[in-house]
Coordinates of C-alpha atoms in Angstrom, one line a residue:
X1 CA 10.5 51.6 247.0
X2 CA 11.9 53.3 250.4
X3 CA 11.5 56.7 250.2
X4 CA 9.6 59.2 248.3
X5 CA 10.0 63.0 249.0
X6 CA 6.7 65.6 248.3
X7 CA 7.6 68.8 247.5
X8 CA 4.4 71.2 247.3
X9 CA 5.4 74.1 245.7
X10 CA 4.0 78.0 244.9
X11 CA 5.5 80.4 243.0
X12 CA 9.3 79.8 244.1
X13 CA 10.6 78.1 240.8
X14 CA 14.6 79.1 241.3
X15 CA 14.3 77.7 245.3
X16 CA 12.0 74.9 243.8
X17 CA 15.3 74.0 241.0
X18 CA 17.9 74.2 243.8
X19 CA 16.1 72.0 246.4
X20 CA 15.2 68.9 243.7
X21 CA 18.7 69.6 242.6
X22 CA 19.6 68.8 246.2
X23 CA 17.4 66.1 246.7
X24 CA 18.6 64.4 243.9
X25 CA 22.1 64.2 244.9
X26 CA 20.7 62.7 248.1
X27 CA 18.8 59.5 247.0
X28 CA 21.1 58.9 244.6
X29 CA 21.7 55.2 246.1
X30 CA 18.1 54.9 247.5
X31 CA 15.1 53.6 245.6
X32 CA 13.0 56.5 246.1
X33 CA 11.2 59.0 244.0
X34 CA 10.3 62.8 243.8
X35 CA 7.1 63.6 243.6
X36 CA 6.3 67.9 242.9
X37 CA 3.0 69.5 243.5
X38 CA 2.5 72.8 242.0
X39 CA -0.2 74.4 243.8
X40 CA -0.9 76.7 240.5
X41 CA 2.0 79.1 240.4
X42 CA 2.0 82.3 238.0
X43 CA 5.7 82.0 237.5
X44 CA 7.7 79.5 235.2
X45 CA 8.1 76.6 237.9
X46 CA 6.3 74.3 235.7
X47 CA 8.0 74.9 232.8
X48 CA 10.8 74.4 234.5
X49 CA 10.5 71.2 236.2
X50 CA 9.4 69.7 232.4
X51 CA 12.4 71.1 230.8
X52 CA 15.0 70.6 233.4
X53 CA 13.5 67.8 235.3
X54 CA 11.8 65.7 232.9
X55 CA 12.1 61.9 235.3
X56 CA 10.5 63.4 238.0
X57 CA 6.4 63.3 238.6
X58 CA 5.1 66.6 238.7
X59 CA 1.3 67.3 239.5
X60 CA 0.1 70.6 238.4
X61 CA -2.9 71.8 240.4
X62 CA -5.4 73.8 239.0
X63 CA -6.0 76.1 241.7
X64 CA -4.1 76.4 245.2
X65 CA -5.3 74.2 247.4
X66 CA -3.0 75.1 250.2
X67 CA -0.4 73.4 252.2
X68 CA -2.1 70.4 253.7
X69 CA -4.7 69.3 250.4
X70 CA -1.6 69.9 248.1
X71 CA 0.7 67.6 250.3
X72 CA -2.0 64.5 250.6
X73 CA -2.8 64.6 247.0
X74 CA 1.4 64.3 247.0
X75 CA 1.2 61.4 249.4
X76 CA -1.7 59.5 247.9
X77 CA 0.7 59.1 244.8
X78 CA 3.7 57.5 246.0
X79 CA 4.9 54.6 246.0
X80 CA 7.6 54.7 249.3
X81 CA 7.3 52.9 251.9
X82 CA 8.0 56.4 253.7
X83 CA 7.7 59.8 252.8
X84 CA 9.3 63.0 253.7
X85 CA 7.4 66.5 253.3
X86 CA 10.0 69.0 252.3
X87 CA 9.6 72.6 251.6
X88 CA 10.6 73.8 248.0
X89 CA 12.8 76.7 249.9
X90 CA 15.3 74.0 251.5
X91 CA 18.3 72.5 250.4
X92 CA 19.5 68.7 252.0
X93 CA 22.8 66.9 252.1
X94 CA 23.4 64.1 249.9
X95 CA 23.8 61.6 253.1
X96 CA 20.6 63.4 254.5
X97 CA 18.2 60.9 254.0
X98 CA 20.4 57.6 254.3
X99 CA 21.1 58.8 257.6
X100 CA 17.1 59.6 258.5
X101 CA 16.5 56.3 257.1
X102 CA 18.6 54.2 259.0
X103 CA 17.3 55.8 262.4
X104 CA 13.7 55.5 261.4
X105 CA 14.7 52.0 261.0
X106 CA 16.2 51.5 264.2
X107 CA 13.6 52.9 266.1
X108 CA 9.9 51.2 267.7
X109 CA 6.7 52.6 267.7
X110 CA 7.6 55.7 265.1
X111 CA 6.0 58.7 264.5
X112 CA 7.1 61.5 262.7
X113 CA 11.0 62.6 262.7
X114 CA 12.1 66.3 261.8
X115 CA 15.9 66.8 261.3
X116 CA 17.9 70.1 262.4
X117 CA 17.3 72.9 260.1
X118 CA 19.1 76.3 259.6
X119 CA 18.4 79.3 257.8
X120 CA 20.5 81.2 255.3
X121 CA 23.1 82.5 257.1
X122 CA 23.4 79.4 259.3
X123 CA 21.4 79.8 262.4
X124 CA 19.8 77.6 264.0
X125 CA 15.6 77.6 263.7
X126 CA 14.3 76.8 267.0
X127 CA 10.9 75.3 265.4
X128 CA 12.9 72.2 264.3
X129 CA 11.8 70.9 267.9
X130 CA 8.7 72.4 269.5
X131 CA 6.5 71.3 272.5
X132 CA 2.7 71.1 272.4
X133 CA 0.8 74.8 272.0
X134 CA -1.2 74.5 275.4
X135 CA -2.2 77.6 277.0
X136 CA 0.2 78.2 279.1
X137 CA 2.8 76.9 276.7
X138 CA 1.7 79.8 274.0
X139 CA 1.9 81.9 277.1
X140 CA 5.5 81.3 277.8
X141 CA 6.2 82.0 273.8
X142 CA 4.0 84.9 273.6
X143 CA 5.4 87.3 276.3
X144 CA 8.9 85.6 276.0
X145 CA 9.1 83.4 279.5
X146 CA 11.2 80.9 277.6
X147 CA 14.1 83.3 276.6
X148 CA 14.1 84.6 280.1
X149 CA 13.9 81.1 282.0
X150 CA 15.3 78.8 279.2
X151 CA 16.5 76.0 281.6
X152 CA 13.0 76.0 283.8
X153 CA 10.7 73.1 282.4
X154 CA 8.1 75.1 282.9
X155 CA 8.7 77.7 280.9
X156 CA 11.5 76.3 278.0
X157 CA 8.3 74.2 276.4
X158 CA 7.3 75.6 273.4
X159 CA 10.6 75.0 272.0
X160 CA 11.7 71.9 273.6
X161 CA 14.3 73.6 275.0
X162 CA 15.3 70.3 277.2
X163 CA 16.8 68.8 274.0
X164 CA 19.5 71.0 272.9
X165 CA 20.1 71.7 268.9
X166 CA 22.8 68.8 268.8
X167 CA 21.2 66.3 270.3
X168 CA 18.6 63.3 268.8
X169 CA 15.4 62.7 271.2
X170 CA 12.3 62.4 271.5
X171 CA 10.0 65.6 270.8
X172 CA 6.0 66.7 270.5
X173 CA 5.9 68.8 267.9
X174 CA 7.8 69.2 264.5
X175 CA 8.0 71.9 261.7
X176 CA 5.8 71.2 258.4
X177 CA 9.3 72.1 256.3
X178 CA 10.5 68.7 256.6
X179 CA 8.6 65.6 257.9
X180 CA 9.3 62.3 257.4
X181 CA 7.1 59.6 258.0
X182 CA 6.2 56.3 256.8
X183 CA 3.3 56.5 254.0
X184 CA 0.9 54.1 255.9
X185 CA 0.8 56.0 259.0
X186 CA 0.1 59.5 256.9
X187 CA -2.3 57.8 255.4
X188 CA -3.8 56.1 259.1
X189 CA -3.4 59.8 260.2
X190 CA -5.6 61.0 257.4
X191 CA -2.6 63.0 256.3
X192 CA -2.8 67.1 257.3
X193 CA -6.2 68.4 257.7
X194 CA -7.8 70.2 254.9
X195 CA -10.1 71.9 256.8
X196 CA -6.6 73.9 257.8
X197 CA -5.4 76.0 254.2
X198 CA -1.9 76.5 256.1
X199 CA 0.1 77.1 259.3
X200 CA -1.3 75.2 262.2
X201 CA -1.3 71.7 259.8
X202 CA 2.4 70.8 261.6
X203 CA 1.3 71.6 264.6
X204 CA -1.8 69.5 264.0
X205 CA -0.6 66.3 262.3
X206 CA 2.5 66.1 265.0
X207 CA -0.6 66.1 267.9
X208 CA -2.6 63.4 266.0
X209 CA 1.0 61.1 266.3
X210 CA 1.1 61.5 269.9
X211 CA -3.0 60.6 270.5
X212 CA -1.7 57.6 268.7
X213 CA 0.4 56.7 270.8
X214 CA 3.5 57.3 268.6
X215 CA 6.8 58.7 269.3
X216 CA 8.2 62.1 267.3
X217 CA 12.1 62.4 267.3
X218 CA 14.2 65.5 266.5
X219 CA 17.2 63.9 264.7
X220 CA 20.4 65.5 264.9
X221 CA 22.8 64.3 262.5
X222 CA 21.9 65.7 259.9
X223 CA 21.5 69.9 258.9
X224 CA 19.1 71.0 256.4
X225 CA 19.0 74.7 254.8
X226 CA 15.5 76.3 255.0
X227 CA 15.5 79.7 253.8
X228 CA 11.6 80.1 255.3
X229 CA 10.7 83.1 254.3
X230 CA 11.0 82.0 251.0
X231 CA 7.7 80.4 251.1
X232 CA 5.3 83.0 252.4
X233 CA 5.4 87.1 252.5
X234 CA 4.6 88.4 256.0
X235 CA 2.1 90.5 255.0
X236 CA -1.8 91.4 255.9
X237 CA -3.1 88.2 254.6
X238 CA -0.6 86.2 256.1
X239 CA -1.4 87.2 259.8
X240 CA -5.1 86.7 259.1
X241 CA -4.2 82.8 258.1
X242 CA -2.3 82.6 261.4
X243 CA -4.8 83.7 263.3
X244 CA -7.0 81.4 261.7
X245 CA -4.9 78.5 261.8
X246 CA -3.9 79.0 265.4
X247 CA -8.2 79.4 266.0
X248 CA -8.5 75.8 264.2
X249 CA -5.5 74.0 266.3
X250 CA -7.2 75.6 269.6
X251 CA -11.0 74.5 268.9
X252 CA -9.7 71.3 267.3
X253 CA -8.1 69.8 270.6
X254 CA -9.0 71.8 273.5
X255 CA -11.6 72.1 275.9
X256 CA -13.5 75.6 275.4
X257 CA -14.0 77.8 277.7
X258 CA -14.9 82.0 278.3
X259 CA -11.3 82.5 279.9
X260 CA -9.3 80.4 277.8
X261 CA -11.1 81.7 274.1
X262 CA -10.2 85.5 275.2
X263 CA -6.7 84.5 276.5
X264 CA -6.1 82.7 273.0
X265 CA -7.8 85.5 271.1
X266 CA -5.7 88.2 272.6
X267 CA -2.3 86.3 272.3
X268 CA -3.0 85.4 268.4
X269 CA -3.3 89.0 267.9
X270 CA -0.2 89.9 269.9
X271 CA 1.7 87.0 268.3
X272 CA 0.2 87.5 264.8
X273 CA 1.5 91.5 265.5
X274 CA 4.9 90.3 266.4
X275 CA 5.5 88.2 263.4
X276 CA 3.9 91.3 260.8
X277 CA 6.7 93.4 262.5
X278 CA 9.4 90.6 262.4
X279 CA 8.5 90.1 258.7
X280 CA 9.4 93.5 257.7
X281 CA 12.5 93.9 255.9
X282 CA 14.8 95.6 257.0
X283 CA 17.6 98.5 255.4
X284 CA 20.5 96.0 254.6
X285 CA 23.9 96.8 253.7
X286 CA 25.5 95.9 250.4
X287 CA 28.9 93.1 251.2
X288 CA 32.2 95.4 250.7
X289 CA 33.5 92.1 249.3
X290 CA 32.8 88.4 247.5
X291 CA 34.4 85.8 248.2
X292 CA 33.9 83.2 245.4
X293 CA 34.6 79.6 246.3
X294 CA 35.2 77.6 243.3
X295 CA 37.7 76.6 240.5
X296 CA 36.0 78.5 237.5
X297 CA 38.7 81.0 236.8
X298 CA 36.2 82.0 233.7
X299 CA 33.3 82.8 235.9
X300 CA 35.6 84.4 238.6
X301 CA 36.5 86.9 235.9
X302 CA 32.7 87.8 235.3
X303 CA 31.2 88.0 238.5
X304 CA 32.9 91.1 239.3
X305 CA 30.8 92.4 236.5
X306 CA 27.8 91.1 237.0
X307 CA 28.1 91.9 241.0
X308 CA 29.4 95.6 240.0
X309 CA 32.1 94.7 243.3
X310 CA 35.5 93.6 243.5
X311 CA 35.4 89.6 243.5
X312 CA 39.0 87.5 245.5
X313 CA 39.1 84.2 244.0
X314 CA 39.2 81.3 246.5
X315 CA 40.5 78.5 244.1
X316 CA 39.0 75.5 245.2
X317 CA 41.8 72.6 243.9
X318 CA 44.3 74.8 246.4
X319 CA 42.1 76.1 249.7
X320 CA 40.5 72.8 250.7
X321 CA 38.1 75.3 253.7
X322 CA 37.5 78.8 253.8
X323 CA 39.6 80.7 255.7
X324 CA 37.6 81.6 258.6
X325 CA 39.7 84.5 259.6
X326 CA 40.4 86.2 256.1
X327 CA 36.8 86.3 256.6
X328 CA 36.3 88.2 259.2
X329 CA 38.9 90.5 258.5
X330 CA 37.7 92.1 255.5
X331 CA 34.3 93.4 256.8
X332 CA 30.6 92.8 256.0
X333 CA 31.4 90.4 253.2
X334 CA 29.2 87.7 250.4
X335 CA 30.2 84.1 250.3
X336 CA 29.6 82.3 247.1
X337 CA 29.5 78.4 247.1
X338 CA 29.8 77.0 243.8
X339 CA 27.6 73.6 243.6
X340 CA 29.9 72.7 241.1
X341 CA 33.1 71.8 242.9
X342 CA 31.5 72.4 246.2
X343 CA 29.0 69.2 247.2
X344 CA 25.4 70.5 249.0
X345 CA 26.5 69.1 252.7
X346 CA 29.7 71.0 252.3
X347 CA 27.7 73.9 251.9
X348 CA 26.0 73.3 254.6
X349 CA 28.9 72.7 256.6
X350 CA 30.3 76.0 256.0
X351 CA 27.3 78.2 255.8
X352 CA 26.9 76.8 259.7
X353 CA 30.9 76.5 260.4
X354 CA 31.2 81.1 259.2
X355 CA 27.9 82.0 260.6
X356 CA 28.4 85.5 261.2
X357 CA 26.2 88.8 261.4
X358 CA 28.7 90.4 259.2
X359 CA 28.5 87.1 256.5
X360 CA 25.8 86.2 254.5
X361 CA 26.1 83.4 252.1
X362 CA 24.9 82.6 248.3
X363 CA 25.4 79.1 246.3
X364 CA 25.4 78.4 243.1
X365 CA 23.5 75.4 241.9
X366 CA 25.2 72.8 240.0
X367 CA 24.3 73.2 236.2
X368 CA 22.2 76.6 236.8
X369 CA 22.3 79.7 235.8
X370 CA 21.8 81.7 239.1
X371 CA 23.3 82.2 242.5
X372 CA 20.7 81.8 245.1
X373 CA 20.3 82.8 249.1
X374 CA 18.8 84.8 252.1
X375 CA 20.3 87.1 253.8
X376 CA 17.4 87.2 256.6
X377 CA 14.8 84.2 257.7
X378 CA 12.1 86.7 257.9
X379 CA 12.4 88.0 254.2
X380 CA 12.7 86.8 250.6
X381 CA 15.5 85.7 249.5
X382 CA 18.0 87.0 246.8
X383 CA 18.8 85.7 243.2
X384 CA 21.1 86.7 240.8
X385 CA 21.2 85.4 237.6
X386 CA 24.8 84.3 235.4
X387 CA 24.7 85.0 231.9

């Protein structure tokens, strides 16, 4: 088998149906497999997966073991000859892993690759590439030396900033949301460390590749939605795991001393303060309009309805791309993508193409019953269910 894809999942069942949706379109001419963890959600994700997704293995946990135990028990299953860690809250091309797969095989001495990912209104996430988390390389992140000297080596580390978004090289550090790998090497690795419940486990496995001797690549070519704050509520609990994550890396792999343990302490708290304030939502403003992108005339005429706002029809068969500039010329407006006539890279393509503060963007899944998206990468996102 070539591929298998681990999706660990908690408590994110409409995400959860969207991504497998997605992923399924995308090894459609692979051998490959999906393997879902549930790490023990209270909502219907379970149920879910059996009714709607009956070929595909799904391990229910009895307890959340966290990100890195929940992923290995994943891994230890499979059957690829490589694997690919994906977050429940992202959505792939269909050519996303045929693509990965051919440079993975075209490259020597392989370690981990990470792909370019986006958030939900198409910008780019600068942890798709990162540099290691020395000292002085949190220092730069911490009081913001790498948006003021972005081109200075260094200062532009943390985010491998001498790699720019569309371009494929070589990298330290990659983001835990998608990782692909072969299987033998996770396992060599160990897979992510346990002793880690979330957090600093990308940070941590990524390092381990590079002691090895291996070689980490940001690829490119291909765009991946992740929604990101999807999967975790910045919230009390969350800044105490990423302080305690951040503790782990820092004890893990560097040499302790008086200077550098009060440096780190005080920058986790300033950094852990910084994303509690980035994570709170913020007053947004309802779209004046929806676009709908599709060719269901019957569902055009109910989403007005069901959206309680006036709906313009983009018929699909005729407009072939959205018209950028109607876009912009109707004010704070919703996009809606439907799945349907509208393939996952497309999506893609066009969530990126219209990015826009005044644009935020929705699709709906092929064969669902909900439009899914977020409006912010530091929030949940928003569903609405079709009746």
């Amino acid at each position: 088998m070539q591929l298998s894809v681990i999706i660990l999942n908690y408590n994110v069942r409409y995400f959860l149906e969207q991504c497998v949706l997605s992923v399924q379109e995308a090894i459609r001419a692979l051998d490959a497999e999906i393997i879902v963890i549930d790490n023990n959600s209270t909502d219907d994700s379970c149920l879910m997966m059996l009714e709607r997704f009956s070929s595909v293995k799904l391990i229910q946990n009895k307890e959340n073991f966290g990100f890195p135990k929940g992923n290995n028990i994943g891994v230890f299953e499979a059957k690829g000859k490589y694997v690919c860690i994906l977050n429940p809250d992202t959505v792939v091309a269909e050519d996303t892993f045929i693509k990965i797969l051919a440079f993975a095989e075209g490259q020597k001495n392989i370690g981990i690759i990470g792909c370019k990912l986006i958030d939900g209104t198409g910008n780019f996430l600068p942890e798709s590439k990162r540099g290691v988390p020395t000292p002085w390389v949190a220092f730069t992140k911490i009081f913001g030396l790498y948006k003021a000297f972005p081109n200075w080596k260094l200062f532009n580390q943390y985010y491998a900033q001498h790699i720019n978004e569309n371009e494929t090289g070589k990298v330290e550090i990659l983001v835990g949301a998608f990782m692909f790998m072969q299987r033998d090497f996770y396992l060599e690795l160990g897979g992510f460390d346990e002793d880690c419940f979330m957090y600093a486990d990308d940070i941590d496995l990524s390092y381990r590749a590079l002691q090895k001797q291996k070689s980490n690549y940001y690829f490119h070519e291909t765009t991946v939605i992740h929604y990101k704050g999807e999967s975790t509520v910045k919230d009390e609990k969350y800044m105490n795991r990423f302080q305690s994550a951040m503790n782990f890396f820092y004890q893990k792999h560097f040499k302790k001393s008086w200077f550098f343990t009060f440096f780190i302490k005080i920058g986790i708290v300033l950094f852990s303060f910084i994303k509690m304030f980035q994570g709170k939502p913020k007053e947004k403003l309802a779209p004046e309009t929806y676009i709908f992108y599709s060719s269901n005339e019957i569902l055009s005429e109910k989403l007005p309805l069901i959206l309680k706002n006036k709906v313009q029809f983009f018929d699909f068969k005729k407009e072939k791309m959205v018209n950028s500039c109607l876009v912009l010329r109707v004010g704070k407006t919703e996009i809606i993508l439907d799945n349907h006539y509208v393939s996952f890279k497309k999506c893609i393509k066009i969530i990126e193409t219209l990015k826009d503060k005044n644009i935020t963007f929705k699709i709906f899944p092929k064969n669902s019953n909900f439009i899914i998206g977020s409006d912010s990468r530091n929030d949940r996102g928003q569903i609405v269910k079709i009746k």
